GROMACS .gro file of C-alpha atoms in nm:
model
  338
    1MET     CA    1   0.000   0.000   0.000
    2SER     CA    2   0.142   0.336  -0.099
    3LYS     CA    3   0.192   0.609   0.160
    4SER     CA    4  -0.037   0.907   0.186
    5ALA     CA    5   0.079   1.185  -0.044
    6SER     CA    6   0.106   1.415   0.256
    7SER     CA    7   0.387   1.202   0.403
    8PHE     CA    8   0.615   1.166   0.099
    9THR     CA    9   0.984   1.236   0.160
   10HIS     CA   10   1.158   1.058  -0.131
   11PHE     CA   11   1.051   1.176  -0.476
   12ALA     CA   12   1.172   1.014  -0.797
   13PHE     CA   13   1.145   1.162  -1.145
   14MET     CA   14   1.153   0.962  -1.467
   15PRO     CA   15   1.217   1.200  -1.758
   16LEU     CA   16   1.121   1.082  -2.105
   17ASN     CA   17   1.327   1.184  -2.405
   18ASN     CA   18   1.249   1.548  -2.500
   19PHE     CA   19   1.097   1.614  -2.158
   20THR     CA   20   1.011   1.969  -2.053
   21MET     CA   21   1.288   2.101  -1.830
   22LEU     CA   22   1.068   2.377  -1.681
   23ALA     CA   23   0.814   2.140  -1.528
   24PHE     CA   24   1.086   1.900  -1.411
   25SER     CA   25   1.303   2.164  -1.244
   26ASN     CA   26   1.010   2.346  -1.083
   27ALA     CA   27   0.909   2.030  -0.899
   28ILE     CA   28   1.260   1.963  -0.769
   29GLU     CA   29   1.332   2.324  -0.675
   30VAL     CA   30   1.049   2.322  -0.421
   31LEU     CA   31   1.213   2.030  -0.240
   32ARG     CA   32   1.557   2.192  -0.254
   33MET     CA   33   1.426   2.518  -0.113
   34ALA     CA   34   1.234   2.341   0.164
   35ASN     CA   35   1.555   2.169   0.275
   36TYR     CA   36   1.748   2.496   0.255
   37LEU     CA   37   1.500   2.699   0.460
   38GLU     CA   38   1.451   2.427   0.721
   39GLY     CA   39   1.826   2.373   0.751
   40LYS     CA   40   1.801   1.995   0.717
   41ASN     CA   41   1.738   1.730   0.454
   42LEU     CA   42   1.366   1.676   0.488
   43TYR     CA   43   1.335   1.561   0.129
   44ARG     CA   44   1.546   1.378  -0.125
   45TRP     CA   45   1.498   1.317  -0.492
   46SER     CA   46   1.625   1.075  -0.754
   47VAL     CA   47   1.624   1.093  -1.132
   48VAL     CA   48   1.569   0.752  -1.290
   49SER     CA   49   1.511   0.584  -1.625
   50PRO     CA   50   1.474   0.222  -1.741
   51GLU     CA   51   1.834   0.198  -1.866
   52GLY     CA   52   2.009   0.480  -1.680
   53GLY     CA   53   2.236   0.734  -1.846
   54ALA     CA   54   2.167   1.075  -1.997
   55VAL     CA   55   1.818   1.181  -2.106
   56MET     CA   56   1.781   1.484  -2.331
   57ALA     CA   57   1.529   1.760  -2.259
   58SER     CA   58   1.342   1.949  -2.528
   59ASN     CA   59   1.568   2.252  -2.472
   60GLY     CA   60   1.882   2.056  -2.563
   61LEU     CA   61   2.011   2.012  -2.209
   62SER     CA   62   2.035   1.667  -2.054
   63VAL     CA   63   2.013   1.511  -1.709
   64THR     CA   64   2.192   1.205  -1.579
   65THR     CA   65   1.970   0.923  -1.455
   66VAL     CA   66   2.025   0.601  -1.264
   67ARG     CA   67   1.860   0.275  -1.355
   68ALA     CA   68   1.521   0.254  -1.192
   69ASP     CA   69   1.589  -0.093  -1.052
   70GLN     CA   70   1.911   0.031  -0.888
   71CYS     CA   71   1.747   0.324  -0.709
   72ALA     CA   72   1.623   0.301  -0.352
   73ALA     CA   73   1.245   0.274  -0.342
   74ALA     CA   74   1.081   0.615  -0.364
   75ASP     CA   75   0.748   0.718  -0.218
   76VAL     CA   76   0.633   0.841  -0.560
   77VAL     CA   77   0.769   0.832  -0.914
   78PHE     CA   78   0.674   1.110  -1.155
   79VAL     CA   79   0.696   1.052  -1.530
   80CYS     CA   80   0.814   1.377  -1.689
   81GLY     CA   81   0.689   1.430  -2.043
   82GLY     CA   82   0.744   1.694  -2.306
   83THR     CA   83   0.737   1.692  -2.685
   84ASP     CA   84   0.686   1.389  -2.910
   85THR     CA   85   0.588   1.188  -2.604
   86ALA     CA   86   0.439   0.894  -2.793
   87ALA     CA   87   0.778   0.820  -2.954
   88ALA     CA   88   0.957   0.861  -2.621
   89ILE     CA   89   0.754   0.587  -2.449
   90LYS     CA   90   0.945   0.263  -2.494
   91PRO     CA   91   0.835  -0.089  -2.387
   92ALA     CA   92   1.093  -0.070  -2.109
   93THR     CA   93   0.924   0.245  -1.976
   94LEU     CA   94   0.591   0.067  -1.952
   95ASP     CA   95   0.751  -0.236  -1.786
   96VAL     CA   96   0.913  -0.020  -1.518
   97LEU     CA   97   0.590   0.168  -1.445
   98GLN     CA   98   0.386  -0.151  -1.419
   99HIS     CA   99   0.646  -0.301  -1.187
  100LEU     CA  100   0.638   0.008  -0.965
  101ALA     CA  101   0.259  -0.007  -0.950
  102GLN     CA  102   0.274  -0.373  -0.847
  103GLN     CA  103   0.507  -0.273  -0.563
  104GLY     CA  104   0.248  -0.025  -0.437
  105ILE     CA  105   0.455   0.283  -0.518
  106ALA     CA  106   0.251   0.592  -0.596
  107LEU     CA  107   0.283   0.714  -0.954
  108GLY     CA  108   0.249   1.058  -1.102
  109SER     CA  109   0.313   1.264  -1.411
  110LEU     CA  110   0.427   1.611  -1.511
  111CYS     CA  111   0.320   1.780  -1.833
  112THR     CA  112   0.253   1.506  -2.092
  113GLY     CA  113   0.386   1.225  -1.873
  114ALA     CA  114   0.027   1.108  -1.828
  115PHE     CA  115   0.060   0.951  -2.175
  116ALA     CA  116   0.297   0.689  -2.033
  117LEU     CA  117   0.078   0.609  -1.732
  118ALA     CA  118  -0.228   0.583  -1.956
  119LYS     CA  119  -0.052   0.360  -2.208
  120ALA     CA  120   0.062   0.133  -1.924
  121GLY     CA  121  -0.301   0.099  -1.814
  122LEU     CA  122  -0.228   0.265  -1.482
  123LEU     CA  123  -0.480   0.550  -1.499
  124ASP     CA  124  -0.796   0.352  -1.582
  125GLY     CA  125  -1.064   0.444  -1.330
  126TYR     CA  126  -0.867   0.748  -1.210
  127THR     CA  127  -0.914   1.120  -1.257
  128CYS     CA  128  -0.606   1.295  -1.392
  129ALA     CA  129  -0.468   1.625  -1.518
  130THR     CA  130  -0.256   1.683  -1.825
  131HIS     CA  131  -0.143   1.975  -2.038
  132TRP     CA  132  -0.433   2.125  -2.233
  133GLU     CA  133  -0.251   2.084  -2.564
  134ASN     CA  134  -0.267   1.704  -2.537
  135LEU     CA  135  -0.604   1.669  -2.373
  136SER     CA  136  -0.815   1.587  -2.679
  137ALA     CA  137  -0.583   1.309  -2.794
  138LEU     CA  138  -0.578   1.147  -2.452
  139LYS     CA  139  -0.952   1.171  -2.403
  140SER     CA  140  -1.015   0.999  -2.736
  141ALA     CA  141  -0.758   0.726  -2.684
  142TYR     CA  142  -0.835   0.645  -2.319
  143PRO     CA  143  -1.208   0.662  -2.242
  144ALA     CA  144  -1.162   0.476  -1.910
  145ILE     CA  145  -0.979   0.780  -1.768
  146THR     CA  146  -1.152   1.093  -1.639
  147PHE     CA  147  -0.968   1.409  -1.737
  148ALA     CA  148  -1.004   1.719  -1.521
  149PRO     CA  149  -0.928   2.080  -1.612
  150ASP     CA  150  -0.739   2.127  -1.284
  151LEU     CA  151  -0.373   2.225  -1.253
  152PHE     CA  152  -0.308   1.901  -1.069
  153VAL     CA  153  -0.509   1.608  -0.938
  154VAL     CA  154  -0.442   1.382  -0.641
  155ASP     CA  155  -0.654   1.069  -0.681
  156ARG     CA  156  -0.551   0.799  -0.434
  157ASP     CA  157  -0.206   0.676  -0.546
  158ARG     CA  158  -0.196   0.876  -0.868
  159ILE     CA  159  -0.075   1.237  -0.873
  160THR     CA  160  -0.093   1.405  -1.212
  161CYS     CA  161   0.000   1.760  -1.301
  162THR     CA  162  -0.010   1.992  -1.598
  163GLY     CA  163   0.306   2.152  -1.730
  164GLY     CA  164   0.484   2.484  -1.708
  165ILE     CA  165   0.502   2.621  -1.354
  166ALA     CA  166   0.207   2.414  -1.223
  167PRO     CA  167   0.441   2.148  -1.071
  168LEU     CA  168   0.570   2.420  -0.840
  169ASP     CA  169   0.218   2.475  -0.703
  170MET     CA  170   0.156   2.102  -0.680
  171MET     CA  171   0.472   2.032  -0.481
  172LEU     CA  172   0.404   2.319  -0.242
  173ASN     CA  173   0.062   2.168  -0.174
  174LEU     CA  174   0.199   1.816  -0.134
  175ILE     CA  175   0.453   1.911   0.134
  176SER     CA  176   0.250   2.183   0.308
  177SER     CA  177   0.113   1.963   0.585
  178GLN     CA  178   0.467   1.855   0.679
  179ILE     CA  179   0.647   2.189   0.687
  180GLY     CA  180   0.359   2.428   0.760
  181LYS     CA  181   0.222   2.740   0.603
  182THR     CA  182   0.502   2.965   0.729
  183THR     CA  183   0.770   2.774   0.539
  184ILE     CA  184   0.542   2.741   0.235
  185ALA     CA  185   0.505   3.120   0.234
  186ALA     CA  186   0.882   3.157   0.269
  187ILE     CA  187   0.940   2.929  -0.030
  188ALA     CA  188   0.689   3.130  -0.232
  189ASP     CA  189   0.874   3.449  -0.135
  190GLN     CA  190   1.207   3.300  -0.246
  191PHE     CA  191   1.056   3.220  -0.586
  192ILE     CA  192   0.887   3.563  -0.615
  193LEU     CA  193   0.557   3.375  -0.623
  194GLU     CA  194   0.266   3.600  -0.529
  195HIS     CA  195   0.010   3.325  -0.489
  196VAL     CA  196   0.022   2.948  -0.440
  197ARG     CA  197  -0.253   2.785  -0.642
  198ASP     CA  198  -0.428   2.472  -0.519
  199HIS     CA  199  -0.628   2.176  -0.649
  200LYS     CA  200  -0.933   2.394  -0.714
  201ASP     CA  201  -0.749   2.609  -0.966
  202GLN     CA  202  -0.778   2.523  -1.333
  203GLN     CA  203  -0.524   2.563  -1.611
  204ARG     CA  204  -0.591   2.844  -1.853
  205VAL     CA  205  -0.671   2.715  -2.198
  206PRO     CA  206  -0.667   2.954  -2.496
  207LEU     CA  207  -1.018   3.032  -2.614
  208THR     CA  208  -0.937   2.924  -2.969
  209VAL     CA  209  -0.833   2.582  -2.837
  210ARG     CA  210  -1.134   2.541  -2.611
  211MET     CA  211  -1.368   2.620  -2.894
  212THR     CA  212  -1.214   2.426  -3.181
  213SER     CA  213  -1.532   2.228  -3.242
  214ALA     CA  214  -1.775   2.510  -3.166
  215ARG     CA  215  -1.952   2.741  -3.405
  216PRO     CA  216  -1.815   3.092  -3.462
  217ALA     CA  217  -2.121   3.238  -3.289
  218MET     CA  218  -2.043   3.052  -2.971
  219VAL     CA  219  -1.679   3.161  -2.973
  220GLU     CA  220  -1.803   3.518  -3.007
  221VAL     CA  221  -2.047   3.475  -2.717
  222VAL     CA  222  -1.779   3.339  -2.483
  223SER     CA  223  -1.551   3.627  -2.580
  224LEU     CA  224  -1.833   3.869  -2.499
  225MET     CA  225  -1.885   3.704  -2.161
  226GLU     CA  226  -1.517   3.723  -2.073
  227ALA     CA  227  -1.509   4.091  -2.170
  228ASN     CA  228  -1.820   4.179  -1.967
  229ILE     CA  229  -1.773   4.045  -1.616
  230GLU     CA  230  -1.854   4.358  -1.415
  231GLU     CA  231  -2.173   4.434  -1.608
  232PRO     CA  232  -2.302   4.096  -1.732
  233LEU     CA  233  -2.497   4.091  -2.054
  234SER     CA  234  -2.839   3.926  -2.065
  235LEU     CA  235  -2.901   3.617  -2.276
  236ASP     CA  236  -3.101   3.828  -2.519
  237GLU     CA  237  -2.815   4.078  -2.550
  238LEU     CA  238  -2.564   3.800  -2.610
  239ALA     CA  239  -2.789   3.650  -2.875
  240GLN     CA  240  -2.836   3.983  -3.049
  241LEU     CA  241  -2.465   4.071  -3.047
  242SER     CA  242  -2.374   3.729  -3.191
  243SER     CA  243  -2.655   3.730  -3.449
  244SER     CA  244  -2.811   3.425  -3.286
  245SER     CA  245  -3.130   3.349  -3.099
  246PRO     CA  246  -3.148   3.263  -2.727
  247ARG     CA  247  -3.267   2.915  -2.823
  248GLN     CA  248  -2.966   2.862  -3.050
  249LEU     CA  249  -2.731   2.969  -2.772
  250GLN     CA  250  -2.898   2.732  -2.526
  251ARG     CA  251  -2.856   2.445  -2.771
  252MET     CA  252  -2.493   2.527  -2.856
  253PHE     CA  253  -2.384   2.558  -2.492
  254LYS     CA  254  -2.560   2.237  -2.400
  255GLU     CA  255  -2.381   2.059  -2.685
  256HIS     CA  256  -2.032   2.201  -2.632
  257MET     CA  257  -2.023   2.290  -2.261
  258GLY     CA  258  -2.276   2.058  -2.105
  259MET     CA  259  -2.447   2.351  -1.935
  260SER     CA  260  -2.663   2.652  -2.010
  261PRO     CA  261  -2.504   2.982  -2.122
  262THR     CA  262  -2.632   3.142  -1.802
  263HIS     CA  263  -2.457   2.886  -1.584
  264TYR     CA  264  -2.136   2.911  -1.786
  265TYR     CA  265  -2.140   3.291  -1.750
  266LEU     CA  266  -2.194   3.261  -1.374
  267THR     CA  267  -1.901   3.021  -1.349
  268LEU     CA  268  -1.674   3.268  -1.531
  269ARG     CA  269  -1.770   3.546  -1.291
  270LEU     CA  270  -1.716   3.331  -0.983
  271ARG     CA  271  -1.374   3.217  -1.103
  272LYS     CA  272  -1.280   3.580  -1.149
  273ALA     CA  273  -1.405   3.653  -0.798
  274ARG     CA  274  -1.190   3.373  -0.657
  275GLU     CA  275  -0.887   3.513  -0.835
  276LEU     CA  276  -0.950   3.857  -0.686
  277LEU     CA  277  -1.010   3.717  -0.338
  278ARG     CA  278  -0.686   3.526  -0.337
  279GLN     CA  279  -0.460   3.765  -0.525
  280THR     CA  280  -0.573   4.116  -0.427
  281ASP     CA  281  -0.664   4.316  -0.118
  282MET     CA  282  -0.996   4.429  -0.266
  283SER     CA  283  -1.284   4.423  -0.019
  284ILE     CA  284  -1.549   4.156  -0.064
  285LEU     CA  285  -1.800   4.428  -0.146
  286SER     CA  286  -1.574   4.563  -0.421
  287ILE     CA  287  -1.528   4.213  -0.561
  288THR     CA  288  -1.903   4.162  -0.550
  289VAL     CA  289  -1.949   4.467  -0.773
  290ALA     CA  290  -1.649   4.388  -0.996
  291CYS     CA  291  -1.792   4.047  -1.077
  292GLY     CA  292  -2.140   4.165  -1.156
  293PHE     CA  293  -2.335   4.064  -0.846
  294GLN     CA  294  -2.611   4.288  -0.716
  295SER     CA  295  -2.566   4.199  -0.348
  296ALA     CA  296  -2.300   4.053  -0.122
  297CYS     CA  297  -2.556   3.802   0.005
  298HIS     CA  298  -2.622   3.665  -0.345
  299PHE     CA  299  -2.250   3.660  -0.421
  300SER     CA  300  -2.168   3.471  -0.102
  301LYS     CA  301  -2.444   3.215  -0.158
  302THR     CA  302  -2.347   3.134  -0.517
  303TYR     CA  303  -1.975   3.134  -0.435
  304ARG     CA  304  -2.032   2.880  -0.159
  305GLU     CA  305  -2.235   2.659  -0.394
  306ILE     CA  306  -1.945   2.639  -0.643
  307PHE     CA  307  -1.639   2.636  -0.417
  308SER     CA  308  -1.789   2.495  -0.092
  309VAL     CA  309  -1.653   2.785   0.114
  310ALA     CA  310  -1.771   3.138   0.181
  311PRO     CA  311  -1.576   3.425   0.020
  312SER     CA  312  -1.457   3.541   0.364
  313THR     CA  313  -1.327   3.192   0.441
  314GLU     CA  314  -1.153   3.174   0.102
  315ARG     CA  315  -0.958   3.486   0.186
  316ARG     CA  316  -0.846   3.351   0.524
  317GLN     CA  317  -0.787   2.997   0.406
  318GLN     CA  318  -0.441   2.844   0.410
  319THR     CA  319  -0.277   2.774   0.076
  320SER     CA  320  -0.226   2.409   0.163
  321VAL     CA  321  -0.436   2.107   0.071
  322PRO     CA  322  -0.558   1.930   0.387
  323ALA     CA  323  -0.380   1.600   0.451
  324ALA     CA  324  -0.713   1.415   0.461
  325LEU     CA  325  -0.793   1.537   0.113
  326LEU     CA  326  -0.456   1.425  -0.021
  327ALA     CA  327  -0.519   1.074   0.106
  328ALA     CA  328  -0.855   1.035  -0.068
  329PRO     CA  329  -0.994   1.068  -0.422
  330MET     CA  330  -1.066   1.428  -0.508
  331GLN     CA  331  -1.413   1.539  -0.604
  332GLN     CA  332  -1.400   1.725  -0.933
  333GLN     CA  333  -1.595   2.033  -1.033
  334ALA     CA  334  -1.884   1.989  -1.272
  335ALA     CA  335  -1.719   2.199  -1.539
  336ALA     CA  336  -1.519   1.997  -1.793
  337PHE     CA  337  -1.306   2.066  -2.097
  338VAL     CA  338  -1.473   2.097  -2.432
   0.00000   0.00000   0.00000
């Protein structure tokens, strides 16, 4: 049985050929900085591969790895993906991952590393996160996996994360219950990080990518919504500005978003409110107005329905993920990728 994610101390990383150095280094730097600030080696990390030796990153630099079977057992092994991931996944990679799973070692992925876990059959029945650019291909190829729009997902013994700087946020959340919020804040300060995102945050996907299968009218409507948060447009106004009818918009949003245009618009406004609560000193009343709500009472009620906490609690809340949550499957938001 794998350990709870909140008690990990030995992290291993398995970079695939052409892996993304940014995601890989961000994850490790959190551990290094935690050790530095605490003045002791709380965490250690290993870089492994099926055969050992140098593995090239997509930026032309390389890292030295040890053979996975010669490395001391880690609490978790993250597969680090990048470009041309399908070609980088060798039979030996799948064999190693399946062996690790049989040993009860937790498995994870950074960036496109989820491809390897999926191909090895180790994500079936799990919810996972992956970089938005590869989402459609994975969803089509692996219907037994639930894909979430979140920055990272902790689902039992699988920890999956999107790319870029998201691994930094994920690692800060994973170790927060061990080192406390003061040290987490100190690490964030060292990295000039204004805000530590958590499991409720979603990766930003370019509108043109989100709407690849949608009609031009719908793309225009979503653009109008995003541009009119403080003074929301009515459904009739959106229909008129996009040369559509309210009924057409209802049908298009149901088909492409799985929800009504009104609910999608509300979700956009609440996500903006959450961003302002966590990243600014604006008063709750000012945020209420900035996000198009007529009263603080209505704002608080709808915010609690989506995020399960009141706006005032959100502002006071610690940046860490509770240990109990890390040890159990995470409940995903209703919103999903198109």
